[in-house]
Amino acid sequence: MIILSIETSCDETAVSVIEAVGTFPTARYEILGNALYSQIDIHREYGGVFPALAKREHVATIVPMLEKALHEAMLPHDYTPALTTEERDHVQTLLAREPGLADQLLRFIDDHGRPPITTIAVTTGPGLEPALWVGVNVAKALAYLTGATVISTDHMEGHIYASLYKQGALQPLTFPALALLVSGGHTELIVLRDWNTYEKIGSTRDDAVGEAFDKVARLLGLPYPGGPEISRLAMEARTRSLPQYAKLPLPMLHSPDYDFSFSGLKTAVRNATQGKTLSHDEACALARDFEDVAVGVLVAKVEKALNELGCTHLIIGGGVAANQHLRSELTNLSHPHRFPDLTIYLPETTLATDNSVMIALAGHAHAADAVDAATFANERANGTKSL
Ligand code: KG4
Ligand code: ZN
């Protein structure tokens, strides 16, 4: 099965072509083409992601990404039959809300032919609504023009598969398995009862942990996205053993559930910085103090869940999974005196933040749910889905 996957849920425009040989979950995967454009430089100027701006950038870059991924994949092109007037008109209708995109896509098909793809996996949620629609509408148009079926794919589920993917295959899982999903929009603890069977046992009551990293970075005058910046300063503070700058609260540490809360922590950082100009060393120390607490709470809740649920497989997914301190603290959980049987799956760094390879993998997991273009268009007429 050749899967074309599309991801436009936030500020990455990504398209991949993946070949799956065999059936899920034991298939072998080959990444034939992979194109990703990050809008981060544009959003950095504004200190965060603006949905309308994200949509504009997706519209401008999705056809070039499609072209790059298909070119890398070197699939044989089908130049015939030429597009009919009826097809052109219908594509214009499907992409009416994305100015100029229908013309770009039609020109691409005129120049390169209809791509020989049989299946399209596209992120349909969660994410920024105007951004998601760009990918969804391109998927609709491509499915209509090629006869490919479409699989509606959950972004967070994609992060789970990104972590399970190693050298062309998914790692085996023992159920129940535990997943910690940490990104700019989500902080969730999920139990996998079986493949594709999820139970959310905890989530944040306010800010997501990635959002807290981004907001704290802004308080320290650091650019967006703040996670890598905070992480860099915190690492310097640890290397140089800088003294504590602020004693910050460990939010929800002792709550009896698996929920999180990060907005109080962000407020505590704001209070610690208000009216002050921090020296470089003070900023490093505060970044470390914040990271210690944020990571400490995540690890404590994971530990509680491992103890109470008896899971031996732990999956960490989402952009914050790129955080080195979180990775090493979680890896410490498998110490012989703590959870000696624990297997931890972390994403390769390139698959930690948003990408479309993970969408192809999650799509393949739901290949049986693929629908034709017309059914997909009806299903997606309103709203997006989430795990
Ligand atoms: O999964 P992702 O790429 O996009 C969303 O689905 O949200 O996650 C982006 C988030 C941002 O908040 C970013 O600051 C955070 O992941 N992030 C990090 C690191 N790298 C990215 N947070 C902490 N440490 C990092 N090294
Ligand atoms: Zn994400």
Tab-separated table of C-alpha atoms and ligand atoms in Angstrom:
chain	number	residue	atom	x	y	z
A	1	MET	CA	0.000	0.000	0.000
A	2	ILE	CA	1.332	3.427	-0.952
A	3	ILE	CA	0.102	6.069	1.510
A	4	LEU	CA	0.280	9.794	0.871
A	5	SER	CA	0.025	11.577	4.220
A	6	ILE	CA	-0.763	15.208	4.921
A	7	GLU	CA	-0.269	17.148	8.171
A	8	THR	CA	-1.358	20.793	8.550
A	9	SER	CA	-2.752	20.933	12.091
A	10	CYS	CA	-0.493	23.681	13.436
A	11	ASP	CA	2.627	25.357	12.066
A	12	GLU	CA	4.210	22.565	10.017
A	13	THR	CA	3.141	21.853	6.449
A	14	ALA	CA	4.154	18.250	5.835
A	15	VAL	CA	3.569	15.649	3.135
A	16	SER	CA	5.020	12.126	2.982
A	17	VAL	CA	4.807	9.136	0.696
A	18	ILE	CA	5.176	5.866	2.606
A	19	GLU	CA	5.083	2.306	1.379
A	20	ALA	CA	3.575	-0.210	3.781
A	21	VAL	CA	4.305	-3.863	3.077
A	22	GLY	CA	2.209	-6.284	5.094
A	23	THR	CA	-0.547	-5.585	7.558
A	24	PHE	CA	-0.663	-3.458	10.686
A	25	PRO	CA	0.918	-3.794	13.258
A	26	THR	CA	3.627	-6.027	11.745
A	27	ALA	CA	4.068	-4.179	8.420
A	28	ARG	CA	7.425	-2.934	7.141
A	29	TYR	CA	7.434	0.736	6.244
A	30	GLU	CA	9.611	2.600	3.803
A	31	ILE	CA	9.630	6.384	3.705
A	32	LEU	CA	9.762	7.004	-0.042
A	33	GLY	CA	9.333	10.773	0.131
A	34	ASN	CA	9.181	13.226	2.994
A	35	ALA	CA	8.742	17.002	2.804
A	36	LEU	CA	8.279	19.362	5.708
A	37	TYR	CA	8.086	23.138	5.844
A	38	SER	CA	8.175	24.715	9.288
A	39	GLN	CA	6.503	28.120	9.650
A	40	ILE	CA	8.303	28.753	12.925
A	41	ASP	CA	10.361	31.688	11.608
A	42	ILE	CA	7.169	33.495	10.586
A	43	HIS	CA	5.342	32.875	13.854
A	44	ARG	CA	8.422	33.725	15.915
A	45	GLU	CA	7.997	37.409	15.020
A	46	TYR	CA	4.598	37.366	16.722
A	47	GLY	CA	5.597	35.186	19.681
A	48	GLY	CA	3.113	32.398	18.888
A	49	VAL	CA	1.053	30.687	16.202
A	50	PHE	CA	-1.754	32.727	14.647
A	51	PRO	CA	-4.376	30.500	12.962
A	52	ALA	CA	-5.057	32.841	10.008
A	53	LEU	CA	-1.345	33.253	9.342
A	54	ALA	CA	-0.803	29.487	9.664
A	55	LYS	CA	-3.572	28.882	7.120
A	56	ARG	CA	-2.038	31.375	4.662
A	57	GLU	CA	1.339	29.641	4.912
A	58	HIS	CA	-0.170	26.173	4.491
A	59	VAL	CA	-1.974	27.406	1.365
A	60	ALA	CA	1.296	28.808	-0.006
A	61	THR	CA	3.427	25.733	0.704
A	62	ILE	CA	1.320	22.579	0.552
A	63	VAL	CA	1.592	22.068	-3.227
A	64	PRO	CA	5.402	22.565	-3.177
A	65	MET	CA	5.587	20.006	-0.314
A	66	LEU	CA	3.389	17.608	-2.284
A	67	GLU	CA	5.640	18.056	-5.283
A	68	LYS	CA	8.807	17.481	-3.227
A	69	ALA	CA	7.492	14.339	-1.503
A	70	LEU	CA	6.227	12.824	-4.759
A	71	HIS	CA	9.428	13.735	-6.592
A	72	GLU	CA	11.546	12.025	-3.907
A	73	ALA	CA	9.297	8.969	-4.029
A	74	MET	CA	9.935	8.596	-7.788
A	75	LEU	CA	6.567	6.981	-8.408
A	76	PRO	CA	5.658	6.384	-12.065
A	77	HIS	CA	3.422	9.247	-13.190
A	78	ASP	CA	0.137	8.788	-14.928
A	79	TYR	CA	-0.297	11.606	-17.447
A	80	THR	CA	-3.601	10.371	-18.766
A	81	PRO	CA	-6.378	11.086	-18.860
A	82	ALA	CA	-6.053	14.877	-18.929
A	83	LEU	CA	-8.207	16.754	-16.448
A	84	THR	CA	-11.740	17.434	-17.670
A	85	THR	CA	-13.514	20.766	-17.299
A	86	GLU	CA	-15.873	19.133	-14.823
A	87	GLU	CA	-12.923	17.962	-12.720
A	88	ARG	CA	-11.343	21.411	-12.779
A	89	ASP	CA	-14.599	23.025	-11.697
A	90	HIS	CA	-15.094	20.553	-8.875
A	91	VAL	CA	-11.553	21.112	-7.555
A	92	GLN	CA	-12.228	24.868	-7.609
A	93	THR	CA	-15.341	24.240	-5.502
A	94	LEU	CA	-13.538	21.949	-3.054
A	95	LEU	CA	-10.780	24.525	-2.531
A	96	ALA	CA	-12.988	27.633	-2.695
A	97	ARG	CA	-12.006	28.674	0.838
A	98	GLU	CA	-8.259	28.521	0.121
A	99	PRO	CA	-7.558	31.361	-2.336
A	100	GLY	CA	-5.274	30.355	-5.209
A	101	LEU	CA	-4.801	26.780	-4.003
A	102	ALA	CA	-7.029	25.125	-6.631
A	103	ASP	CA	-5.032	26.813	-9.414
A	104	GLN	CA	-1.752	25.630	-7.880
A	105	LEU	CA	-2.978	22.052	-7.498
A	106	LEU	CA	-4.474	21.895	-11.007
A	107	ARG	CA	-1.246	23.283	-12.496
A	108	PHE	CA	0.710	20.650	-10.602
A	109	ILE	CA	-1.497	17.842	-11.968
A	110	ASP	CA	-1.298	19.322	-15.493
A	111	ASP	CA	2.510	19.337	-15.279
A	112	HIS	CA	3.111	16.059	-13.463
A	113	GLY	CA	0.042	13.921	-14.013
A	114	ARG	CA	-2.156	12.267	-11.438
A	115	PRO	CA	-0.015	10.770	-8.661
A	116	PRO	CA	-0.449	6.962	-8.519
A	117	ILE	CA	-1.529	6.847	-4.902
A	118	THR	CA	-4.204	4.551	-3.553
A	119	THR	CA	-4.578	5.862	-0.031
A	120	ILE	CA	-4.396	9.324	1.562
A	121	ALA	CA	-4.044	9.772	5.340
A	122	VAL	CA	-4.806	13.289	6.527
A	123	THR	CA	-4.863	14.867	9.973
A	124	THR	CA	-8.432	15.844	10.786
A	125	GLY	CA	-7.844	16.913	14.408
A	126	PRO	CA	-7.036	18.077	16.932
A	127	GLY	CA	-5.438	21.318	15.789
A	128	LEU	CA	-6.108	24.836	14.564
A	129	GLU	CA	-9.338	24.702	12.569
A	130	PRO	CA	-8.353	26.976	9.622
A	131	ALA	CA	-4.994	25.178	9.352
A	132	LEU	CA	-6.534	21.687	9.437
A	133	TRP	CA	-8.975	22.557	6.652
A	134	VAL	CA	-6.145	23.221	4.189
A	135	GLY	CA	-4.893	19.636	4.497
A	136	VAL	CA	-8.396	18.181	4.611
A	137	ASN	CA	-9.507	20.035	1.464
A	138	VAL	CA	-6.341	19.126	-0.460
A	139	ALA	CA	-6.931	15.489	0.556
A	140	LYS	CA	-10.495	15.728	-0.730
A	141	ALA	CA	-9.349	17.188	-4.064
A	142	LEU	CA	-6.548	14.644	-4.533
A	143	ALA	CA	-8.845	11.744	-3.644
A	144	TYR	CA	-11.381	13.025	-6.156
A	145	LEU	CA	-8.762	13.303	-8.912
A	146	THR	CA	-6.970	10.002	-8.259
A	147	GLY	CA	-9.671	7.693	-6.924
A	148	ALA	CA	-7.598	7.153	-3.753
A	149	THR	CA	-9.420	6.366	-0.533
A	150	VAL	CA	-9.006	8.660	2.487
A	151	ILE	CA	-8.241	7.850	6.112
A	152	SER	CA	-9.140	10.485	8.678
A	153	THR	CA	-6.209	10.566	11.110
A	154	ASP	CA	-5.851	11.809	14.674
A	155	HIS	CA	-2.807	14.005	15.282
A	156	MET	CA	-2.205	12.775	18.848
A	157	GLU	CA	-2.457	9.163	17.734
A	158	GLY	CA	0.174	10.104	15.155
A	159	HIS	CA	2.494	11.137	18.000
A	160	ILE	CA	2.024	7.680	19.581
A	161	TYR	CA	3.031	5.939	16.336
A	162	ALA	CA	5.971	8.316	15.857
A	163	SER	CA	7.382	6.962	19.122
A	164	LEU	CA	6.730	3.322	18.240
A	165	TYR	CA	8.410	3.632	14.834
A	166	LYS	CA	11.997	2.360	14.718
A	167	GLN	CA	13.897	1.476	11.543
A	168	GLY	CA	10.977	0.731	9.302
A	169	ALA	CA	8.671	-1.052	11.743
A	170	LEU	CA	6.488	-0.521	14.782
A	171	GLN	CA	7.825	-1.819	18.069
A	172	PRO	CA	5.822	-4.587	19.773
A	173	LEU	CA	3.550	-3.549	22.645
A	174	THR	CA	2.381	-5.343	25.764
A	175	PHE	CA	-1.096	-4.196	26.796
A	176	PRO	CA	-2.153	-2.298	28.746
A	177	ALA	CA	0.510	0.202	27.718
A	178	LEU	CA	0.795	3.779	28.974
A	179	ALA	CA	1.306	6.843	26.759
A	180	LEU	CA	2.314	10.324	27.908
A	181	LEU	CA	1.497	12.851	25.176
A	182	VAL	CA	3.088	16.244	25.674
A	183	SER	CA	2.814	18.988	23.059
A	184	GLY	CA	1.995	22.654	22.593
A	185	GLY	CA	-1.726	21.947	22.790
A	186	HIS	CA	-1.988	18.758	24.849
A	187	THR	CA	-0.811	17.061	28.023
A	188	GLU	CA	-2.447	13.669	28.320
A	189	LEU	CA	-1.993	10.289	29.934
A	190	ILE	CA	-3.549	7.563	27.815
A	191	VAL	CA	-3.891	3.843	28.435
A	192	LEU	CA	-3.740	1.654	25.332
A	193	ARG	CA	-5.935	-1.350	26.075
A	194	ASP	CA	-5.144	-2.838	22.675
A	195	TRP	CA	-4.049	-1.514	19.283
A	196	ASN	CA	-6.274	1.465	18.482
A	197	THR	CA	-8.171	1.179	21.765
A	198	TYR	CA	-7.506	4.194	23.962
A	199	GLU	CA	-8.635	5.384	27.353
A	200	LYS	CA	-7.694	8.883	28.448
A	201	ILE	CA	-6.977	8.752	32.192
A	202	GLY	CA	-5.633	12.262	32.716
A	203	SER	CA	-5.112	15.598	31.021
A	204	THR	CA	-4.265	19.188	31.800
A	205	ARG	CA	-6.925	21.326	33.428
A	206	ASP	CA	-5.524	24.512	31.890
A	207	ASP	CA	-2.314	25.079	29.911
A	208	ALA	CA	-0.511	22.307	28.057
A	209	VAL	CA	3.064	21.696	29.179
A	210	GLY	CA	4.516	22.878	25.824
A	211	GLU	CA	2.411	26.020	26.145
A	212	ALA	CA	3.901	26.572	29.630
A	213	PHE	CA	7.421	26.265	28.179
A	214	ASP	CA	6.448	28.772	25.465
A	215	LYS	CA	4.910	31.248	27.939
A	216	VAL	CA	7.792	31.044	30.408
A	217	ALA	CA	10.213	31.602	27.527
A	218	ARG	CA	8.317	34.750	26.591
A	219	LEU	CA	8.553	35.979	30.205
A	220	LEU	CA	12.311	35.503	29.928
A	221	GLY	CA	12.418	37.375	26.626
A	222	LEU	CA	13.218	34.227	24.625
A	223	PRO	CA	11.842	33.550	21.129
A	224	TYR	CA	9.053	31.156	20.097
A	225	PRO	CA	8.979	28.151	20.331
A	226	GLY	CA	10.171	28.401	23.920
A	227	GLY	CA	10.719	24.705	24.698
A	228	PRO	CA	14.150	24.332	23.091
A	229	GLU	CA	15.244	27.779	24.434
A	230	ILE	CA	14.278	27.012	28.044
A	231	SER	CA	15.879	23.630	27.711
A	232	ARG	CA	19.146	25.185	26.509
A	233	LEU	CA	19.325	27.663	29.411
A	234	ALA	CA	18.342	24.967	31.931
A	235	MET	CA	21.103	22.716	30.660
A	236	GLU	CA	23.625	25.515	31.156
A	237	ALA	CA	22.374	26.014	34.747
A	238	ARG	CA	22.758	22.284	35.449
A	239	THR	CA	26.211	22.073	33.899
A	240	ARG	CA	27.390	25.050	35.937
A	241	SER	CA	25.438	24.031	39.112
A	242	LEU	CA	23.883	27.490	39.389
A	243	PRO	CA	21.978	28.012	42.671
A	244	GLN	CA	18.165	27.964	42.801
A	245	TYR	CA	16.624	31.259	41.678
A	246	ALA	CA	12.994	30.665	42.706
A	247	LYS	CA	11.169	28.040	44.717
A	248	LEU	CA	8.291	27.096	42.409
A	249	PRO	CA	5.165	25.092	43.331
A	250	LEU	CA	4.765	21.512	42.066
A	251	PRO	CA	1.178	21.775	40.765
A	252	MET	CA	-1.209	18.831	41.364
A	253	LEU	CA	1.671	16.661	42.531
A	254	HIS	CA	-0.382	15.025	45.254
A	255	SER	CA	-3.803	15.130	43.603
A	256	PRO	CA	-5.408	11.662	43.622
A	257	ASP	CA	-5.975	11.699	39.826
A	258	TYR	CA	-3.789	11.763	36.721
A	259	ASP	CA	-4.562	15.369	35.813
A	260	PHE	CA	-2.097	18.196	35.353
A	261	SER	CA	-2.151	21.982	35.725
A	262	PHE	CA	0.538	24.322	34.450
A	263	SER	CA	-0.975	27.801	34.543
A	264	GLY	CA	-0.188	28.327	38.272
A	265	LEU	CA	3.413	27.402	37.593
A	266	LYS	CA	3.607	29.963	34.798
A	267	THR	CA	2.119	32.583	37.159
A	268	ALA	CA	4.743	31.709	39.784
A	269	VAL	CA	7.459	32.291	37.194
A	270	ARG	CA	5.839	35.603	36.266
A	271	ASN	CA	5.805	36.656	39.930
A	272	ALA	CA	9.467	35.690	40.257
A	273	THR	CA	10.429	37.876	37.293
A	274	GLN	CA	8.061	40.829	37.736
A	275	GLY	CA	9.785	44.198	37.904
A	276	LYS	CA	13.223	42.608	37.607
A	277	THR	CA	15.808	42.403	34.892
A	278	LEU	CA	17.367	39.008	35.193
A	279	SER	CA	21.056	38.467	34.496
A	280	HIS	CA	21.955	35.639	32.108
A	281	ASP	CA	22.827	33.367	35.041
A	282	GLU	CA	19.555	34.173	36.823
A	283	ALA	CA	17.577	33.416	33.646
A	284	CYS	CA	19.416	30.089	33.291
A	285	ALA	CA	18.703	29.215	36.928
A	286	LEU	CA	15.012	30.126	36.642
A	287	ALA	CA	14.663	28.146	33.383
A	288	ARG	CA	16.161	25.141	35.212
A	289	ASP	CA	13.887	25.676	38.256
A	290	PHE	CA	10.871	25.726	35.931
A	291	GLU	CA	11.998	22.713	33.907
A	292	ASP	CA	12.681	20.715	37.088
A	293	VAL	CA	9.136	21.320	38.316
A	294	ALA	CA	7.364	20.789	34.964
A	295	VAL	CA	9.275	17.578	34.267
A	296	GLY	CA	8.988	16.507	37.934
A	297	VAL	CA	5.189	16.598	37.824
A	298	LEU	CA	5.027	14.736	34.487
A	299	VAL	CA	7.338	12.000	35.749
A	300	ALA	CA	5.519	11.707	39.100
A	301	LYS	CA	2.155	11.146	37.368
A	302	VAL	CA	3.683	8.604	34.996
A	303	GLU	CA	5.201	6.801	37.991
A	304	LYS	CA	1.836	6.785	39.776
A	305	ALA	CA	0.119	5.336	36.679
A	306	LEU	CA	2.806	2.660	36.213
A	307	ASN	CA	2.404	1.621	39.847
A	308	GLU	CA	-1.373	1.576	39.811
A	309	LEU	CA	-1.952	0.073	36.366
A	310	GLY	CA	1.009	-2.279	36.163
A	311	CYS	CA	1.967	-1.243	32.612
A	312	THR	CA	5.404	-2.375	31.418
A	313	HIS	CA	5.436	-0.410	28.166
A	314	LEU	CA	5.598	3.387	28.206
A	315	ILE	CA	5.272	5.605	25.116
A	316	ILE	CA	6.257	9.284	25.181
A	317	GLY	CA	5.014	11.418	22.301
A	318	GLY	CA	4.628	15.051	21.200
A	319	GLY	CA	6.967	18.005	20.747
A	320	VAL	CA	7.965	18.207	24.426
A	321	ALA	CA	9.294	14.627	24.112
A	322	ALA	CA	12.296	16.324	22.483
A	323	ASN	CA	13.183	17.719	25.930
A	324	GLN	CA	16.439	16.132	27.115
A	325	HIS	CA	15.729	16.502	30.825
A	326	LEU	CA	12.319	14.822	30.445
A	327	ARG	CA	13.895	12.034	28.388
A	328	SER	CA	16.585	11.334	30.955
A	329	GLU	CA	14.218	11.523	33.966
A	330	LEU	CA	11.810	9.106	32.279
A	331	THR	CA	14.635	6.803	31.277
A	332	ASN	CA	15.662	6.732	34.961
A	333	LEU	CA	12.305	5.116	35.728
A	334	SER	CA	13.606	1.876	34.237
A	335	HIS	CA	16.337	1.722	36.893
A	336	PRO	CA	16.480	-1.789	38.498
A	337	HIS	CA	15.156	-0.408	41.803
A	338	ARG	CA	12.171	1.319	40.238
A	339	PHE	CA	10.527	-0.387	37.227
A	340	PRO	CA	13.041	-3.044	36.086
A	341	ASP	CA	10.649	-4.484	33.447
A	342	LEU	CA	9.849	-1.117	31.907
A	343	THR	CA	10.377	-0.570	28.181
A	344	ILE	CA	10.255	3.080	27.105
A	345	TYR	CA	9.569	4.213	23.555
A	346	LEU	CA	10.712	7.758	22.764
A	347	PRO	CA	10.458	9.290	19.281
A	348	GLU	CA	13.574	9.778	17.197
A	349	THR	CA	14.297	13.502	17.475
A	350	THR	CA	13.152	14.205	13.885
A	351	LEU	CA	9.792	12.547	14.594
A	352	ALA	CA	9.227	14.208	18.014
A	353	THR	CA	7.781	17.435	16.651
A	354	ASP	CA	4.988	17.560	14.083
A	355	ASN	CA	5.558	15.614	10.865
A	356	SER	CA	3.592	13.634	8.296
A	357	VAL	CA	5.416	10.290	8.642
A	358	MET	CA	3.523	9.765	11.900
A	359	ILE	CA	0.247	10.540	10.118
A	360	ALA	CA	0.940	7.841	7.521
A	361	LEU	CA	1.670	5.341	10.322
A	362	ALA	CA	-1.490	6.220	12.258
A	363	GLY	CA	-3.385	6.140	8.955
A	364	HIS	CA	-2.132	2.635	8.216
A	365	ALA	CA	-3.354	1.543	11.656
A	366	HIS	CA	-6.816	2.531	10.479
A	367	ALA	CA	-6.523	1.377	6.865
A	368	ALA	CA	-9.711	-0.623	7.294
A	369	ASP	CA	-11.584	2.663	7.900
A	370	ALA	CA	-10.551	4.210	4.548
A	371	VAL	CA	-13.477	5.781	2.688
A	372	ASP	CA	-13.966	7.091	-0.844
A	373	ALA	CA	-13.678	10.792	-1.666
A	374	ALA	CA	-17.416	11.486	-1.583
A	375	THR	CA	-17.934	9.793	1.794
A	376	PHE	CA	-14.930	11.608	3.245
A	377	ALA	CA	-16.256	14.954	1.962
A	378	ASN	CA	-19.599	14.281	3.663
A	379	GLU	CA	-18.048	13.127	6.923
A	380	ARG	CA	-15.765	16.114	7.085
A	381	ALA	CA	-18.448	18.631	6.208
A	382	ASN	CA	-18.216	19.951	9.729
A	383	GLY	CA	-15.770	19.673	12.543
A	384	THR	CA	-12.630	17.708	13.198
A	385	LYS	CA	-11.981	14.764	15.444
A	386	SER	CA	-9.648	13.960	18.301
A	387	LEU	CA	-8.461	10.882	20.154
B	1	KG4	O1	3.912	18.361	18.946
B	1	KG4	P1	4.369	19.732	18.586
B	1	KG4	O2	5.441	19.871	17.541
B	1	KG4	O3	3.184	20.617	18.116
B	1	KG4	C1	1.928	20.516	18.705
B	1	KG4	O4	1.180	19.570	18.327
B	1	KG4	O5	1.673	21.329	19.616
B	1	KG4	O6	4.837	20.423	19.952
B	1	KG4	C2	5.296	21.749	19.986
B	1	KG4	C3	5.639	22.097	21.432
B	1	KG4	C4	5.967	23.572	21.627
B	1	KG4	O7	5.248	24.050	22.741
B	1	KG4	C5	7.467	23.560	21.897
B	1	KG4	O8	7.899	24.612	22.740
B	1	KG4	C6	7.640	22.216	22.565
B	1	KG4	O9	6.791	21.345	21.831
B	1	KG4	N1	9.028	21.747	22.500
B	1	KG4	C7	9.780	21.552	23.595
B	1	KG4	C8	11.066	21.178	23.123
B	1	KG4	N2	11.036	21.128	21.753
B	1	KG4	C9	9.759	21.478	21.393
B	1	KG4	N3	9.512	21.692	24.898
B	1	KG4	C10	10.502	21.449	25.773
B	1	KG4	N4	11.736	21.093	25.420
B	1	KG4	C11	12.082	20.942	24.119
B	1	KG4	N5	13.316	20.596	23.776
B	2	ZN	ZN	1.889	17.694	17.652
